[in-house]
Coordinates of C-alpha atoms and ligand atoms in Angstrom, one line a residue:
X65 CA -28.1 -53.8 8.2
X66 CA -31.6 -53.7 6.9
X67 CA -34.4 -51.8 8.5
X68 CA -38.0 -53.0 8.5
X69 CA -40.3 -50.1 9.0
X70 CA -43.1 -52.5 10.0
X71 CA -41.2 -52.9 13.3
X72 CA -41.5 -49.2 14.0
X73 CA -45.2 -49.3 13.4
X74 CA -45.6 -52.5 15.5
X75 CA -43.6 -51.0 18.3
X76 CA -45.6 -47.8 18.3
X77 CA -48.9 -49.6 18.2
X78 CA -48.1 -52.1 20.9
X79 CA -46.1 -49.9 23.3
X80 CA -46.5 -46.2 22.5
X81 CA -49.9 -45.7 20.9
X82 CA -50.8 -42.1 20.2
X83 CA -53.4 -41.2 22.8
X84 CA -54.0 -37.5 22.1
X85 CA -55.9 -36.2 19.2
X86 CA -54.7 -32.6 19.7
X87 CA -52.1 -31.3 17.2
X88 CA -48.9 -30.5 18.9
X89 CA -46.2 -28.2 17.6
X90 CA -42.4 -28.1 18.0
X91 CA -42.4 -24.9 20.0
X92 CA -39.9 -22.4 21.4
X93 CA -37.9 -25.3 22.9
X94 CA -39.3 -28.5 21.5
X95 CA -42.5 -30.4 22.4
X96 CA -44.1 -29.7 25.8
X97 CA -47.2 -30.9 27.4
X98 CA -48.8 -33.0 30.1
X99 CA -46.5 -36.0 30.7
X100 CA -49.3 -38.6 30.3
X101 CA -49.7 -37.7 26.6
X102 CA -46.0 -37.7 25.7
X103 CA -45.1 -41.4 25.4
X104 CA -45.8 -41.6 21.6
X105 CA -44.1 -38.2 21.1
X106 CA -41.0 -39.5 22.8
X107 CA -40.9 -42.7 20.9
X108 CA -41.2 -40.8 17.6
X109 CA -38.5 -38.4 18.6
X110 CA -36.2 -41.4 19.2
X111 CA -36.9 -42.4 15.7
X112 CA -36.4 -38.9 14.3
X113 CA -33.1 -38.4 16.2
X114 CA -31.8 -41.6 14.7
X115 CA -32.8 -40.5 11.2
X116 CA -31.2 -37.1 11.9
X117 CA -28.0 -38.7 13.0
X118 CA -27.8 -40.8 9.8
X119 CA -28.6 -37.7 7.8
X120 CA -25.7 -35.9 9.5
X121 CA -23.2 -38.7 8.6
X122 CA -23.4 -40.5 11.9
X123 CA -22.8 -37.5 14.1
X124 CA -24.2 -37.7 17.6
X125 CA -27.7 -36.2 18.1
X126 CA -29.0 -35.4 21.6
X127 CA -32.4 -35.8 23.0
X128 CA -33.2 -34.0 26.3
X129 CA -36.3 -34.9 28.2
X130 CA -37.4 -32.0 30.3
X131 CA -40.1 -29.3 30.6
X132 CA -37.6 -26.9 32.0
X133 CA -39.4 -24.2 34.0
X134 CA -42.9 -25.7 33.6
X135 CA -44.8 -27.2 36.5
X136 CA -43.9 -30.8 37.6
X137 CA -46.8 -32.6 35.8
X138 CA -45.5 -31.3 32.4
X139 CA -42.7 -32.8 30.5
X140 CA -41.1 -32.2 27.1
X141 CA -38.4 -33.1 24.6
X142 CA -35.8 -31.1 22.7
X143 CA -33.4 -32.3 20.1
X144 CA -29.8 -31.2 20.0
X145 CA -27.9 -30.9 16.7
X146 CA -24.3 -32.1 16.2
X147 CA -22.7 -28.7 17.1
X148 CA -24.8 -28.4 20.2
X149 CA -27.3 -26.2 18.6
X150 CA -31.1 -26.7 18.8
X151 CA -32.6 -28.8 16.1
X152 CA -32.4 -27.0 12.7
X153 CA -35.6 -25.1 11.9
X154 CA -36.4 -27.0 8.7
X155 CA -36.5 -30.2 10.8
X156 CA -38.9 -28.7 13.3
X157 CA -41.6 -29.1 10.7
X158 CA -40.6 -32.7 10.0
X159 CA -40.7 -33.4 13.7
X160 CA -44.2 -31.8 14.0
X161 CA -45.5 -33.8 11.1
X162 CA -44.1 -37.0 12.5
X163 CA -45.6 -36.7 16.0
X164 CA -49.0 -35.7 14.6
X165 CA -49.7 -38.6 12.2
X166 CA -51.8 -41.5 13.4
X167 CA -50.1 -44.8 14.4
X168 CA -51.4 -46.3 11.1
X169 CA -49.7 -43.5 9.1
X170 CA -46.4 -43.7 11.0
X171 CA -44.6 -46.3 8.8
X172 CA -45.4 -44.3 5.7
X173 CA -44.4 -41.0 7.3
X174 CA -41.0 -42.4 8.4
X175 CA -40.5 -43.8 4.8
X176 CA -41.3 -40.3 3.5
X177 CA -38.7 -38.6 5.7
X178 CA -36.1 -41.2 4.6
X179 CA -36.9 -40.6 1.0
X180 CA -37.3 -36.8 1.1
X181 CA -33.9 -36.4 2.8
X182 CA -32.1 -39.1 1.0
X183 CA -31.1 -40.9 4.2
X184 CA -29.1 -44.1 3.9
X185 CA -30.7 -46.2 6.7
X186 CA -27.9 -48.8 6.5
X187 CA -25.4 -46.4 8.0
X188 CA -24.6 -46.1 11.7
X189 CA -26.1 -43.6 14.1
X190 CA -25.7 -42.4 17.6
X191 CA -28.2 -40.7 19.9
X192 CA -27.4 -39.4 23.4
X193 CA -30.4 -39.1 25.8
X194 CA -30.6 -37.3 29.1
X195 CA -33.5 -36.3 31.4
X196 CA -34.4 -34.0 34.3
X197 CA -35.5 -35.4 37.6
X198 CA -39.3 -35.3 37.0
X199 CA -40.8 -38.6 38.2
X200 CA -42.2 -39.4 34.7
X201 CA -38.9 -38.7 32.9
X202 CA -37.5 -42.3 33.2
X203 CA -40.6 -43.7 31.6
X204 CA -40.3 -41.2 28.7
X205 CA -36.6 -41.8 28.4
X206 CA -37.3 -45.5 27.8
X207 CA -39.7 -44.5 25.0
X208 CA -37.0 -42.4 23.3
X209 CA -34.5 -45.2 23.6
X210 CA -37.0 -47.7 22.1
X211 CA -37.5 -45.3 19.2
X212 CA -33.8 -45.4 18.5
X213 CA -33.7 -49.2 18.8
X214 CA -36.7 -49.6 16.5
X215 CA -34.5 -48.2 13.8
X216 CA -31.4 -50.1 14.9
X217 CA -29.6 -47.0 16.1
X218 CA -27.1 -46.8 18.9
X219 CA -28.3 -45.1 22.1
X220 CA -26.4 -43.9 25.0
X221 CA -28.3 -43.0 28.2
X222 CA -26.9 -40.3 30.5
X223 CA -29.6 -40.6 33.1
X224 CA -30.4 -37.4 35.1
X225 CA -28.4 -34.5 33.7
X226 CA -29.0 -30.8 33.1
X227 CA -29.9 -29.7 29.5
X228 CA -26.5 -27.9 29.1
X229 CA -24.6 -31.0 30.2
X230 CA -26.3 -33.0 27.4
X231 CA -25.4 -30.3 24.9
X232 CA -21.8 -30.5 26.2
X233 CA -21.7 -34.3 25.8
X234 CA -22.9 -34.1 22.2
X235 CA -20.3 -31.5 21.2
X236 CA -17.6 -33.3 23.1
X237 CA -18.3 -36.6 21.3
X238 CA -18.7 -34.9 17.9
X239 CA -15.4 -33.0 18.2
X240 CA -13.6 -36.2 19.2
X241 CA -13.0 -34.8 22.7
X242 CA -11.5 -31.5 21.5
X243 CA -14.3 -29.8 23.5
X244 CA -13.8 -32.0 26.5
X245 CA -14.6 -35.6 27.6
X246 CA -18.2 -36.6 26.9
X247 CA -18.7 -37.8 30.5
X248 CA -20.2 -36.2 33.6
X249 CA -16.8 -36.2 35.2
X250 CA -15.3 -34.6 32.1
X251 CA -17.8 -31.8 32.3
X252 CA -17.1 -31.0 36.0
X253 CA -13.4 -31.2 35.4
X254 CA -13.4 -28.8 32.5
X255 CA -15.5 -26.1 34.2
X256 CA -13.9 -26.4 37.7
X257 CA -10.3 -26.3 36.3
X258 CA -11.0 -23.1 34.4
X259 CA -12.8 -21.5 37.3
X260 CA -10.0 -22.3 39.8
X261 CA -7.3 -21.1 37.4
X262 CA -9.2 -17.9 36.9
X263 CA -9.5 -17.4 40.7
X264 CA -5.8 -18.2 41.1
X265 CA -6.2 -18.6 44.8
X266 CA -7.7 -15.1 45.3
X267 CA -11.1 -16.1 46.8
X268 CA -12.1 -12.6 48.0
X269 CA -11.4 -9.2 46.6
X270 CA -12.7 -5.7 47.6
X271 CA -16.4 -6.0 48.2
X272 CA -16.6 -9.5 46.8
X273 CA -17.4 -12.3 49.2
X274 CA -16.8 -15.9 48.4
X275 CA -20.2 -17.3 49.3
X276 CA -23.6 -17.5 47.7
X277 CA -27.1 -19.0 48.3
X278 CA -28.1 -21.3 45.4
X279 CA -31.8 -22.1 44.7
X280 CA -31.9 -25.3 42.8
X281 CA -35.6 -25.2 41.9
X282 CA -36.0 -28.7 43.3
X283 CA -34.5 -29.8 40.0
X284 CA -31.5 -31.4 38.5
X285 CA -29.6 -28.2 38.9
X286 CA -29.6 -28.7 42.6
X287 CA -28.2 -32.3 42.4
X288 CA -25.4 -31.2 40.0
X289 CA -24.5 -28.2 42.1
X290 CA -24.0 -30.6 45.0
X291 CA -21.6 -32.5 42.8
X292 CA -19.7 -29.3 41.9
X293 CA -19.4 -28.5 45.6
X294 CA -17.8 -31.9 46.3
X295 CA -15.2 -31.3 43.7
X296 CA -14.6 -27.5 44.2
X297 CA -12.4 -27.6 47.2
X298 CA -13.9 -24.4 48.7
X299 CA -13.1 -22.1 45.7
X300 CA -16.7 -21.0 46.1
X301 CA -18.9 -21.6 49.1
X302 CA -22.4 -22.5 47.9
X303 CA -25.4 -23.2 50.1
X304 CA -28.0 -25.1 48.1
X305 CA -31.6 -24.6 48.9
X306 CA -34.6 -26.3 47.2
X307 CA -32.6 -29.4 46.6
X308 CA -35.7 -31.4 45.7
X309 CA -34.5 -34.5 47.4
X310 CA -37.5 -35.9 49.2
X311 CA -39.5 -32.7 49.5
X312 CA -40.5 -29.9 47.1
X313 CA -41.9 -30.0 43.6
X314 CA -39.9 -28.8 40.6
X315 CA -40.2 -25.0 40.1
X316 CA -43.0 -24.7 42.7
X317 CA -42.6 -21.4 44.4
X318 CA -38.9 -21.4 43.5
X319 CA -36.5 -21.4 40.7
X320 CA -35.4 -18.8 38.1
X321 CA -38.8 -18.4 36.4
X322 CA -40.6 -17.9 39.7
X323 CA -38.1 -15.3 40.9
X324 CA -37.9 -13.5 37.6
X325 CA -41.7 -13.3 36.8
X326 CA -42.9 -12.9 40.4
X327 CA -40.1 -10.6 41.2
X328 CA -39.6 -12.1 44.7
X329 CA -37.4 -14.6 46.4
X330 CA -38.3 -18.3 46.5
X331 CA -40.9 -19.0 49.3
X332 CA -38.5 -21.2 51.2
X333 CA -35.8 -18.5 51.3
X334 CA -34.0 -18.7 54.7
X335 CA -33.2 -15.6 56.8
X336 CA -30.0 -14.2 55.4
X337 CA -27.9 -11.0 55.9
X338 CA -29.0 -8.1 53.7
X339 CA -27.2 -7.9 50.4
X340 CA -26.4 -11.7 50.4
X341 CA -25.8 -12.8 46.9
X342 CA -28.4 -15.4 45.8
X343 CA -29.0 -17.2 42.5
X344 CA -31.9 -19.2 41.2
X345 CA -31.7 -21.7 38.3
X346 CA -34.6 -23.3 36.5
X347 CA -35.8 -26.9 36.3
X348 CA -33.2 -28.1 33.8
X349 CA -30.5 -25.6 34.8
X350 CA -30.1 -23.7 31.6
X351 CA -31.2 -20.4 33.1
X352 CA -29.8 -18.4 36.0
X353 CA -30.8 -15.1 37.7
X354 CA -29.3 -13.4 40.7
X355 CA -31.2 -11.6 43.4
X356 CA -30.8 -10.1 46.9
X357 CA -32.7 -8.2 49.6
X358 CA -31.4 -4.9 50.8
X359 CA -31.3 -3.6 54.4
X360 CA -34.9 -2.5 54.2
X361 CA -36.0 -5.9 53.1
X362 CA -36.6 -4.8 49.5
X363 CA -36.1 -7.4 46.8
X364 CA -33.7 -6.7 43.9
X365 CA -33.3 -8.8 40.8
X366 CA -30.2 -9.1 38.6
X367 CA -31.5 -10.9 35.6
X368 CA -30.2 -12.1 32.2
X369 CA -29.9 -8.5 31.0
X370 CA -27.7 -7.7 33.9
X371 CA -25.6 -10.8 33.3
X372 CA -25.3 -9.9 29.6
X373 CA -24.1 -6.3 30.4
X374 CA -21.6 -7.5 33.0
X375 CA -20.2 -10.1 30.7
X376 CA -20.1 -7.9 27.6
X377 CA -18.3 -5.1 29.5
X378 CA -15.7 -7.5 30.8
X379 CA -15.1 -9.1 27.5
X380 CA -14.7 -5.7 25.9
X381 CA -12.1 -4.8 28.5
X382 CA -10.1 -7.9 27.9
X383 CA -10.2 -7.6 24.1
X384 CA -9.1 -4.0 24.3
X385 CA -6.2 -4.9 26.7
X386 CA -5.2 -7.7 24.5
X387 CA -5.0 -5.3 21.5
X388 CA -6.8 -7.7 19.2
X389 CA -9.3 -6.8 16.6
X390 CA -12.5 -8.8 17.0
X391 CA -16.1 -8.1 16.3
X392 CA -18.2 -8.2 19.5
X393 CA -21.9 -8.1 19.6
X394 CA -24.8 -8.7 22.0
X395 CA -28.1 -10.3 21.2
X396 CA -31.3 -9.7 23.1
X397 CA -35.1 -10.3 22.7
X398 CA -38.0 -7.9 23.1
X399 CA -38.2 -8.9 26.8
X400 CA -34.8 -7.1 27.5
X401 CA -35.3 -4.2 29.8
X402 CA -35.2 -0.9 27.8
X403 CA -32.7 0.4 30.3
X404 CA -30.3 -2.4 29.7
X405 CA -30.4 -1.8 25.9
X406 CA -29.7 1.9 26.5
X407 CA -26.8 1.1 28.7
X408 CA -25.2 -1.3 26.2
X409 CA -25.6 1.1 23.3
X410 CA -24.8 4.4 25.0
X411 CA -22.2 3.3 27.7
X412 CA -20.6 0.1 26.5
X413 CA -20.9 1.1 22.8
X414 CA -21.6 -2.5 22.0
X415 CA -23.6 -3.4 18.9
X416 CA -27.0 -4.9 19.9
X417 CA -29.5 -6.8 17.9
X418 CA -33.0 -8.0 18.8
X419 CA -34.4 -11.4 17.7
X420 CA -37.5 -13.4 18.4
X421 CA -37.8 -15.3 21.7
X422 CA -36.1 -18.7 22.1
X423 CA -32.4 -19.5 22.4
X424 CA -32.3 -21.0 18.9
X425 CA -32.8 -17.5 17.5
X426 CA -30.3 -15.8 19.8
X427 CA -27.7 -18.4 19.3
X428 CA -28.0 -18.2 15.6
X429 CA -27.6 -14.5 15.5
X430 CA -24.7 -14.5 18.0
X431 CA -22.7 -16.8 15.6
X432 CA -22.5 -13.8 13.2
X433 CA -19.9 -12.1 15.6
X434 CA -16.4 -13.1 16.6
X435 CA -17.6 -12.9 20.2
X436 CA -21.4 -13.1 20.4
X437 CA -23.0 -12.6 23.8
X438 CA -26.6 -13.6 24.0
X439 CA -29.0 -13.6 26.9
X440 CA -32.7 -13.7 27.4
X441 CA -34.0 -11.5 30.2
X442 CA -35.0 -14.6 32.1
X443 CA -31.3 -15.6 32.4
X444 CA -31.0 -18.0 29.5
X445 CA -27.8 -17.4 27.5
X446 CA -24.1 -17.8 26.8
X447 CA -21.3 -16.5 24.8
X448 CA -20.0 -18.0 21.5
X449 CA -16.5 -17.5 20.0
X450 CA -15.8 -17.9 16.3
X451 CA -12.8 -20.0 15.2
X452 CA -11.1 -16.7 14.2
X453 CA -11.6 -15.3 17.7
X454 CA -10.2 -18.5 19.3
X455 CA -7.1 -18.4 17.0
X456 CA -6.5 -14.7 17.5
X457 CA -6.9 -15.0 21.3
X458 CA -4.6 -18.0 21.5
X459 CA -1.9 -16.1 19.6
X460 CA -2.2 -13.0 21.8
X461 CA -2.1 -15.2 24.9
X462 CA 1.6 -15.9 24.1
X463 CA 2.4 -12.4 25.3
X464 CA -0.6 -10.8 27.0
X465 CA -2.1 -11.8 30.4
X466 CA -5.5 -10.4 29.4
X467 CA -5.6 -12.8 26.4
X468 CA -4.6 -15.7 28.7
X469 CA -7.6 -14.8 30.8
X470 CA -9.8 -14.8 27.7
X471 CA -8.6 -18.3 26.9
X472 CA -9.6 -19.6 30.3
X473 CA -12.9 -17.9 30.0
X474 CA -13.6 -19.8 26.8
X475 CA -13.1 -23.0 28.8
X476 CA -15.3 -21.9 31.6
X477 CA -18.2 -20.9 29.3
X478 CA -20.4 -23.7 27.9
X479 CA -20.6 -22.3 24.4
X480 CA -23.1 -25.0 23.3
X481 CA -26.1 -23.5 25.0
X482 CA -27.1 -21.4 28.1
X483 CA -25.8 -23.2 31.2
X484 CA -26.9 -21.9 34.6
X485 CA -23.9 -23.3 36.5
X486 CA -21.3 -22.2 34.0
X487 CA -22.9 -18.8 33.7
X488 CA -22.9 -18.5 37.5
X489 CA -19.2 -19.4 37.7
X490 CA -18.6 -16.7 35.0
X491 CA -20.4 -14.0 36.9
X492 CA -18.6 -15.0 40.1
X493 CA -15.3 -14.7 38.2
X494 CA -16.1 -11.2 37.0
X495 CA -17.5 -9.9 40.3
X496 CA -14.4 -11.3 42.0
X497 CA -12.1 -9.6 39.4
X498 CA -13.9 -6.3 39.9
X499 CA -14.1 -6.6 43.6
X500 CA -17.9 -6.0 43.4
X501 CA -20.8 -7.0 45.5
X502 CA -24.4 -7.0 44.4
X503 CA -24.8 -3.3 45.2
X504 CA -21.9 -2.3 42.9
X505 CA -23.3 -4.5 40.2
X506 CA -26.8 -3.2 40.4
X507 CA -25.8 0.4 40.4
X508 CA -24.4 0.3 36.8
X509 CA -27.9 1.3 35.5
X510 CA -31.5 1.4 36.8
X511 CA -34.0 -1.1 35.4
X512 CA -37.3 0.1 34.2
X513 CA -40.1 -1.5 36.2
X514 CA -41.6 -4.3 34.1
X515 CA -44.4 -6.7 34.3
X516 CA -45.5 -9.9 32.5
X517 CA -49.0 -11.2 32.4
X518 CA -50.4 -14.4 30.9
X519 CA -53.8 -14.2 29.2
X520 CA -55.8 -17.3 28.3
X521 CA -57.4 -17.2 24.9
X522 CA -59.3 -19.8 22.8
X523 CA -56.5 -20.2 20.3
X524 CA -53.2 -18.4 21.0
X525 CA -52.2 -18.8 17.3
X526 CA -54.6 -16.1 16.3
X527 CA -51.8 -13.7 17.4
X528 CA -49.1 -13.2 14.8
X529 CA -46.2 -10.9 15.2
X530 CA -43.4 -9.3 13.3
X531 CA -40.3 -7.1 13.9
X532 CA -38.8 -9.6 16.4
X533 CA -42.2 -10.0 18.0
X534 CA -42.4 -6.4 19.0
X535 CA -45.4 -5.7 16.8
X536 CA -48.5 -7.7 16.3
X537 CA -50.0 -8.0 12.9
X538 CA -53.0 -10.2 13.7
X539 CA -55.7 -10.0 14.9
X540 CA -56.2 -6.9 13.0
X541 CA -56.5 -3.7 15.0
X542 CA -54.9 -5.1 18.2
X543 CA -51.6 -3.3 17.6
X544 CA -53.3 0.0 16.9
X545 CA -55.1 -0.3 20.2
X546 CA -51.9 -1.2 22.0
X547 CA -50.1 1.8 20.5
X548 CA -52.9 4.1 21.7
X549 CA -52.6 2.8 25.3
X550 CA -48.8 2.8 25.3
X551 CA -48.7 6.5 24.2
X552 CA -50.3 7.4 27.6
X553 CA -47.3 6.2 29.6
X554 CA -44.0 7.8 30.1
X555 CA -41.2 5.4 28.8
X556 CA -44.1 3.0 28.1
X557 CA -43.4 -0.1 26.0
X558 CA -45.6 -3.2 25.6
X559 CA -46.0 -6.1 23.3
X560 CA -47.9 -9.4 23.1
X561 CA -47.0 -12.8 21.7
X562 CA -48.3 -16.3 21.9
X563 CA -46.1 -18.4 24.2
X564 CA -44.3 -21.3 22.5
X565 CA -44.2 -23.4 25.7
X566 CA -47.5 -22.7 27.4
X567 CA -51.1 -22.3 26.2
X568 CA -51.2 -18.6 26.9
X569 CA -50.6 -15.2 25.3
X570 CA -47.8 -13.3 27.1
X571 CA -48.1 -9.6 27.7
X572 CA -45.0 -7.6 28.5
X573 CA -45.1 -4.0 29.7
X574 CA -42.5 -1.6 31.0
X575 CA -42.9 2.1 32.0
X576 CA -41.3 4.8 34.2
X577 CA -43.0 3.7 37.5
X578 CA -44.2 0.5 39.0
X579 CA -47.8 1.7 39.1
X580 CA -47.8 2.7 35.5
X581 CA -46.3 -0.6 34.5
X582 CA -49.0 -2.5 36.3
X583 CA -51.7 -0.3 34.7
X584 CA -50.2 -0.6 31.2
X585 CA -49.9 -4.4 31.5
X586 CA -53.5 -4.6 32.7
X587 CA -54.8 -2.4 29.9
X588 CA -53.0 -4.4 27.2
X589 CA -54.1 -7.7 28.8
X590 CA -57.7 -6.5 28.6
X591 CA -57.2 -5.6 24.9
X592 CA -55.9 -9.2 24.3
X593 CA -58.9 -10.7 26.1
X594 CA -61.2 -8.5 24.0
X595 CA -59.7 -8.7 20.6
X596 CA -58.0 -12.1 20.6
X597 CA -60.7 -14.4 22.0
X598 CA -60.1 -14.3 25.7
X599 CA -61.5 -17.1 27.8
X600 CA -61.5 -17.7 31.5
X601 CA -62.0 -15.3 34.3
X602 CA -61.8 -11.5 34.0
X603 CA -58.1 -10.4 34.2
X604 CA -57.2 -9.2 37.7
X605 CA -55.1 -6.1 37.9
X606 CA -51.5 -6.8 38.9
X607 CA -50.2 -5.1 42.1
X608 CA -46.6 -4.2 42.6
X609 CA -47.2 -3.2 46.2
X610 CA -45.1 -6.1 47.4
X611 CA -42.1 -5.1 45.2
Ligands
GN1_770 C1 -40.8 -14.7 28.2 C2 -40.0 -15.9 28.4 O1 -39.3 -16.0 29.4 N1 -40.2 -16.9 27.5 C3 -39.4 -18.2 27.6 C4 -40.3 -19.3 27.3 O2 -40.8 -19.2 26.0 P1 -42.3 -18.8 25.6 O3 -42.3 -19.0 24.1 O4 -42.4 -17.4 26.0 O5 -43.2 -19.7 26.4 O6 -39.6 -20.5 27.5 C5 -38.5 -20.7 26.5 C6 -37.8 -22.0 26.7 O7 -37.3 -22.1 28.0 C7 -37.5 -19.5 26.7 O8 -36.5 -19.6 25.8 C8 -38.3 -18.2 26.6 O9 -37.5 -17.1 26.9
MG771 MG1 -34.8 -24.3 31.0

């Protein structure tokens, strides 16, 4: 097979010309932006995925077209490496260079990647592509597929799938089906089988009730949940709201990001009994948060930190009962609620580490443990088991029930990446086991009030951070000012960082009371406006009165 790089250039120029002059960066989760400027990016990512597949000896590489929790007009693309991980960091720079060169430079740039990485372009390659249900996703998927074809690669299109489903397909194919069948049906089958075996016919227990309300964010997570329901034979009663079929825009006034950041239920929430267990997923169903309203109508959130602590506690219990010796660890980011970290360290006695935002960082760190639990506060996370852990558990399962349960949990968990539906089924399993309702769950510790603000600045990259993003080193003087403000608040903590998915600087604040938290976030937000080139209207003070 010979490759003519002229074809790539001709394809690009004729069908996917680069229309935006702005430099774009491979961010927290790939490239994101307004859909109308992404055609050339997608085509080039098809090209890159093919090269990457050849570079990795023909292993399958995944390409997911989604802008996750962003508004509907946005889209984006993330690459999935052979083991289901996010694209290796050193290739992010290669990706960034490739999407930013002009059409005329493209041929030369592709040649450079081939040469620098010693890629044999005559070998076979395989790229799996999936997309969310944004109306522009099919057009962008075609651009990715054409990028693969331009380099004579093989492409398999999965159509509309969740991000974690695509990760699963990639790993299933690369492990020659040891991880499962690389089909949609194979995915449902694997998760549902493990879930139903874990339930073992016991659908209710103690305070645990077998039904939930599920907010699908008008996204692909809604459609796939409906498929789960069809196959689950009543092992969990799920009512899906924000199905996004015909009405409703992705993530608009609903979904995991809205619920977490706004700290309120989706706008379309139906009247339900107090303490009804509800979940929200995001636009590509890799995040999940729980929430409920109490008998006074007050809203309560059970976010990624809560899920992490629940899961960590349960795994610890099973490992102890199985009398096996495994290194357990939990990974968080700076956004983790301070109270959750205290609870994990003081009560659960679980080792905790803090890494920069973005699943790629958490996943990487979690791999250092035998059982690594990682969650972002926004509900994005999973658990990874080392080969040693799997072998040890399998051996113990010959004699110990608790180890058998652990084995089933491994099947229920989508280890490849955070998976809203798999995580939800895991939480349901644990709550059922403990006989807990949401009140039991939330009473394990008290969250510190917290608040996030977005500040618009001229160039968000003027902010540079260190110490897992908890300290800001540039612009000079900003951190000193933040420290001064934070010192005035009891249990105060605040940090700022440039978002990797939106053109904003994010401000995080927590403190002993809601009022203090709002004041602290506002004061730090003003500092960012003043010292980091704020643009746009004067910041308005947040108000937690509705909380
Ligand atoms: C504070 C926050 O929730 N940040 C999110 C958000 O990243 P930013 O870099 O903050 O825009 O999107 C990422 C991708 O979904 C997710 O991994 C991350 O946790
Ligand atoms: Mg997402």
